[in-house]
Short mmCIF file of C-alpha atoms in Angstrom, two decimals:
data_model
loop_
_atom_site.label_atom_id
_atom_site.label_comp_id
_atom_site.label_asym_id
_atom_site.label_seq_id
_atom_site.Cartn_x
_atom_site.Cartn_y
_atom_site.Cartn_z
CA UNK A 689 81.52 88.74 144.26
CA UNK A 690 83.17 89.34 141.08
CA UNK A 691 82.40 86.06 140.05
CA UNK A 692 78.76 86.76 140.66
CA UNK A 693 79.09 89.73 138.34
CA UNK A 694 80.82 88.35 135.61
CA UNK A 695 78.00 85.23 135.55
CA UNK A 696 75.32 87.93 135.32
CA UNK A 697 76.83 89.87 132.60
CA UNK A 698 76.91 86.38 130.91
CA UNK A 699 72.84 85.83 131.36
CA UNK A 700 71.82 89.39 130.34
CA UNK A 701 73.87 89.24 127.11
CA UNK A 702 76.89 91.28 127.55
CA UNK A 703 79.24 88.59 126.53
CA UNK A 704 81.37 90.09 123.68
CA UNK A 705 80.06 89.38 120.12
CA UNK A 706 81.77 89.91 117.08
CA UNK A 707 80.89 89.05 113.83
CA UNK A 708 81.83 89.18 110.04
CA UNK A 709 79.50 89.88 107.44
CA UNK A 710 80.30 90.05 104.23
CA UNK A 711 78.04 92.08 102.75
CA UNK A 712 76.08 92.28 99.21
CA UNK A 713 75.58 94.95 96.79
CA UNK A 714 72.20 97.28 97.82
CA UNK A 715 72.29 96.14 101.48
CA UNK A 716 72.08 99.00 104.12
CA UNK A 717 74.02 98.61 106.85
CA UNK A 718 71.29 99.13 109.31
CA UNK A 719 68.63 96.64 110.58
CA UNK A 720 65.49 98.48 109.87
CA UNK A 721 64.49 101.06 106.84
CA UNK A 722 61.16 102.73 106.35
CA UNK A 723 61.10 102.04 102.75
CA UNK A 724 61.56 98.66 102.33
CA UNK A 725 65.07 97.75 100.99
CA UNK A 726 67.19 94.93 102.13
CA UNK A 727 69.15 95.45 105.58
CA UNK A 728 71.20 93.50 107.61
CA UNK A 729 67.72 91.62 109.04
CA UNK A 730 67.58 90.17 105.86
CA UNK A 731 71.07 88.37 106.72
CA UNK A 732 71.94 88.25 110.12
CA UNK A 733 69.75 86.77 112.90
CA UNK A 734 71.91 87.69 116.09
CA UNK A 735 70.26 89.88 118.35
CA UNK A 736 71.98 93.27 119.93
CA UNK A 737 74.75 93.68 117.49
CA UNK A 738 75.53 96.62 115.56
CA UNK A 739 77.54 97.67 112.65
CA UNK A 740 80.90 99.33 113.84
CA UNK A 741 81.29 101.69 110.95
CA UNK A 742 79.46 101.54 107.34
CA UNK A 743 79.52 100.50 104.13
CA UNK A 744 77.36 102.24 101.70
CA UNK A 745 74.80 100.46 99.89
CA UNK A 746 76.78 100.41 97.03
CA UNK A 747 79.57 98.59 97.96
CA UNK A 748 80.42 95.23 98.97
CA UNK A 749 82.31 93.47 101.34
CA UNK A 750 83.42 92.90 105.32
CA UNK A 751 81.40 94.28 107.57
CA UNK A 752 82.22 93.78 111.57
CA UNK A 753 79.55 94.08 113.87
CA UNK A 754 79.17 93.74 117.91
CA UNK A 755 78.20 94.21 120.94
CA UNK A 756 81.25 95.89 122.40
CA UNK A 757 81.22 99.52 122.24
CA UNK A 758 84.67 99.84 122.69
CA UNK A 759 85.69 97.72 119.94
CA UNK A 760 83.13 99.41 117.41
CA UNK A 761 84.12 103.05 118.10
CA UNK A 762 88.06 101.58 117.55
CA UNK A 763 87.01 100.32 113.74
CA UNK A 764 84.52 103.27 113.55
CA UNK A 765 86.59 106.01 114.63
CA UNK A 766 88.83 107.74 111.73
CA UNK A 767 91.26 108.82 114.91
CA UNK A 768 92.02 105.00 115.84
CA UNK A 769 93.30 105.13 112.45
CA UNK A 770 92.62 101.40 112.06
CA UNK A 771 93.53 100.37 107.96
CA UNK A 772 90.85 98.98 105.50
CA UNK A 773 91.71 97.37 102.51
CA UNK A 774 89.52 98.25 99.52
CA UNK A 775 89.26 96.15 95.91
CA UNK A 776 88.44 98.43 93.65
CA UNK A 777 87.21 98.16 90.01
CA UNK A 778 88.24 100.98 88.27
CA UNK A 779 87.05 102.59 84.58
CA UNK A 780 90.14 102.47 82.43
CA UNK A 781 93.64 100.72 82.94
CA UNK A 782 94.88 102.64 85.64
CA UNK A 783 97.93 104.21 84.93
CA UNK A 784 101.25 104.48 87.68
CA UNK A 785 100.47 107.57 87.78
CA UNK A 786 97.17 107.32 89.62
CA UNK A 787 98.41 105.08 91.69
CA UNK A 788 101.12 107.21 92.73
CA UNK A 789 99.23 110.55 93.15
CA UNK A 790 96.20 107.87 95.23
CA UNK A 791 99.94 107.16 97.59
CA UNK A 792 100.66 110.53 98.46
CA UNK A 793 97.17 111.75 99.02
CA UNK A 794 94.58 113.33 96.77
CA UNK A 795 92.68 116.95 97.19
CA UNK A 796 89.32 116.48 97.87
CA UNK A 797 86.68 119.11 98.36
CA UNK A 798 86.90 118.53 102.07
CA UNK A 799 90.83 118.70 102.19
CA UNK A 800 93.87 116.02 101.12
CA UNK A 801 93.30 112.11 102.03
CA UNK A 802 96.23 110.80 104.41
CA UNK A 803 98.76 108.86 101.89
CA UNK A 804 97.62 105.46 100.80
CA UNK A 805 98.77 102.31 100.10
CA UNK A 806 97.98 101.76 96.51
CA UNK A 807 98.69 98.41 94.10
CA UNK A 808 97.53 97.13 90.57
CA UNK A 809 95.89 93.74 91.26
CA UNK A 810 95.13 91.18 89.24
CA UNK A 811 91.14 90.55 89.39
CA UNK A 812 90.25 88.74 92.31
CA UNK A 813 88.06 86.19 92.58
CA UNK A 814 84.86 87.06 93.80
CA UNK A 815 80.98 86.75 93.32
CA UNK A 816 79.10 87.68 90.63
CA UNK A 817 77.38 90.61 91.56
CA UNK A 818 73.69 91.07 91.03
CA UNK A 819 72.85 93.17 89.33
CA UNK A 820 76.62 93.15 87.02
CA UNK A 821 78.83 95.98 86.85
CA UNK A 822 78.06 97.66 83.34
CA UNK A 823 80.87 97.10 80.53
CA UNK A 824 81.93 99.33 77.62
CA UNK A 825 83.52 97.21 75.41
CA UNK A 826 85.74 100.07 74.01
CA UNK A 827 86.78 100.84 77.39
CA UNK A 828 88.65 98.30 79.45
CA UNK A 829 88.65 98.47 83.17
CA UNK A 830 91.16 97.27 85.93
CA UNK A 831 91.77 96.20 89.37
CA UNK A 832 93.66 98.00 92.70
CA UNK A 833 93.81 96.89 95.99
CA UNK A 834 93.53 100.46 98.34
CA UNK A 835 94.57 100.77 102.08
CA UNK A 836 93.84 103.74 103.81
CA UNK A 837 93.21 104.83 107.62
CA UNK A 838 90.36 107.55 107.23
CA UNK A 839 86.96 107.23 106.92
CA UNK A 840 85.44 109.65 105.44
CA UNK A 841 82.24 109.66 103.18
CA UNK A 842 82.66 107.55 100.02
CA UNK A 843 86.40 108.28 99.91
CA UNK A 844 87.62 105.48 97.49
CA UNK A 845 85.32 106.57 94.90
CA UNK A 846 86.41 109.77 95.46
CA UNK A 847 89.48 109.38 95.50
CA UNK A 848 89.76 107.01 92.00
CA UNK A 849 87.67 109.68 90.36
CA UNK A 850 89.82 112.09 91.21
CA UNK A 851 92.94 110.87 89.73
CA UNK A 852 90.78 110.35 86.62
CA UNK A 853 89.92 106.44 87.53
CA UNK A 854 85.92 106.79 88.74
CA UNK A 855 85.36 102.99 90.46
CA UNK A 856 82.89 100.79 88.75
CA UNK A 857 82.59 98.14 92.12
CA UNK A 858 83.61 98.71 95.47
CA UNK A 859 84.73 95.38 97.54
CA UNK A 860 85.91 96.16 101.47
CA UNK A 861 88.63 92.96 101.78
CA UNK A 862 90.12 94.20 105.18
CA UNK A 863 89.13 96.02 108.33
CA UNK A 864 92.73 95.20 110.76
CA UNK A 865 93.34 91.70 111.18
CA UNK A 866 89.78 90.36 109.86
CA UNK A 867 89.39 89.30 105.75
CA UNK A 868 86.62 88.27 103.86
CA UNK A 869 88.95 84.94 103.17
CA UNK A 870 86.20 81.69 103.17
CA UNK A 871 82.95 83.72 103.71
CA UNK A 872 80.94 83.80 101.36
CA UNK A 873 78.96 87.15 99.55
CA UNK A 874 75.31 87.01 101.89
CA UNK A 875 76.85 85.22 104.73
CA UNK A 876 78.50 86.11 108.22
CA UNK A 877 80.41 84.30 110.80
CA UNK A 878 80.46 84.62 114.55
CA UNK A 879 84.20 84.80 115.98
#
């Protein structure tokens, strides 16, 4: 009997799906929208998955979606406390101590972030985005590579503004175990 179960789950869909999307910049991470801007049905042709979590328009990067509801409310839910690795281009050359006061947790208007895990990088190497990050040439900018395990709305930008650092681009590299390493910006794979 179980068997017979497990073959029908098979033929109505409910394997597990999971795949990675690395997402552009002004994408919504939705399938539909009512006034026309590019969603994930402009990328991704499987049926029946869904995003587990989001990533606003404005920002660029992994994106996991599936099938399992028990695997997206464990990336979506702030309580699983699951870490996400940010790249962040910041205004400025961010100074030590930024990055220190982004490690022990910065007051935001709803309350302190949990501590982060906060380095200088060098600039990665990544797409061109369309359309290009704006440059003052009197102003330099730099690079940090941001863990945290909340999820709460917009917090990196937040969160470099508030330490005086306001973040230019906005690049999700990590959600767990799963990288944007060898996907391409615009294009997903199925794990």
């Amino acid at each position: 009997m179980r068997q017979k179960k497990h073959i029908k789950k098979k033929l109505t869909g409910q394997t597990r799906t999971v795949l990675l999307f690395n997402k552009p910049f002004d994408v919504l991470t939705q399938f539909t929208d009512d006034q026309n801007r590019k969603t994930l049905k402009n990328y991704i042709d499987i049926p029946d998955v869904y995003a587990a979590g989001r990533l606003d328009r404005d920002s660029e990067g992994l994106l996991v979606l599936t099938n399992d509801g028990k695997l997206q409310h464990k990336i979506a839910n702030p309580k699983q406390k699951m870490p996400k690795t940010y790249w962040a281009q910041v205004d400025g050359d961010i100074t030590q101590d930024a990055i220190d006061k982004l490690c022990l947790g910065v007051e935001l208007k709803d309350g302190l972030t949990l501590p982060a895990q906060v380095k200088k990088i060098p600039p990665p190497d990544v797409w061109e985005r369309t359309p290009p990050v704006r440059f003052r040439a009197n102003i330099p900018t730099s690079w940090i590579s941001l863990t945290i395990c909340e999820g709460r709305n917009r917090q990196v930008r937040r969160m470099t503004a508030a330490v005086g650092f306001p973040t230019l681009r906005l690049i999700r590299y990590q959600i767990g175990q799963w990288t944007i390493d060898g996907l391409d910006n615009g294009k997903y794979r199925v794990l």
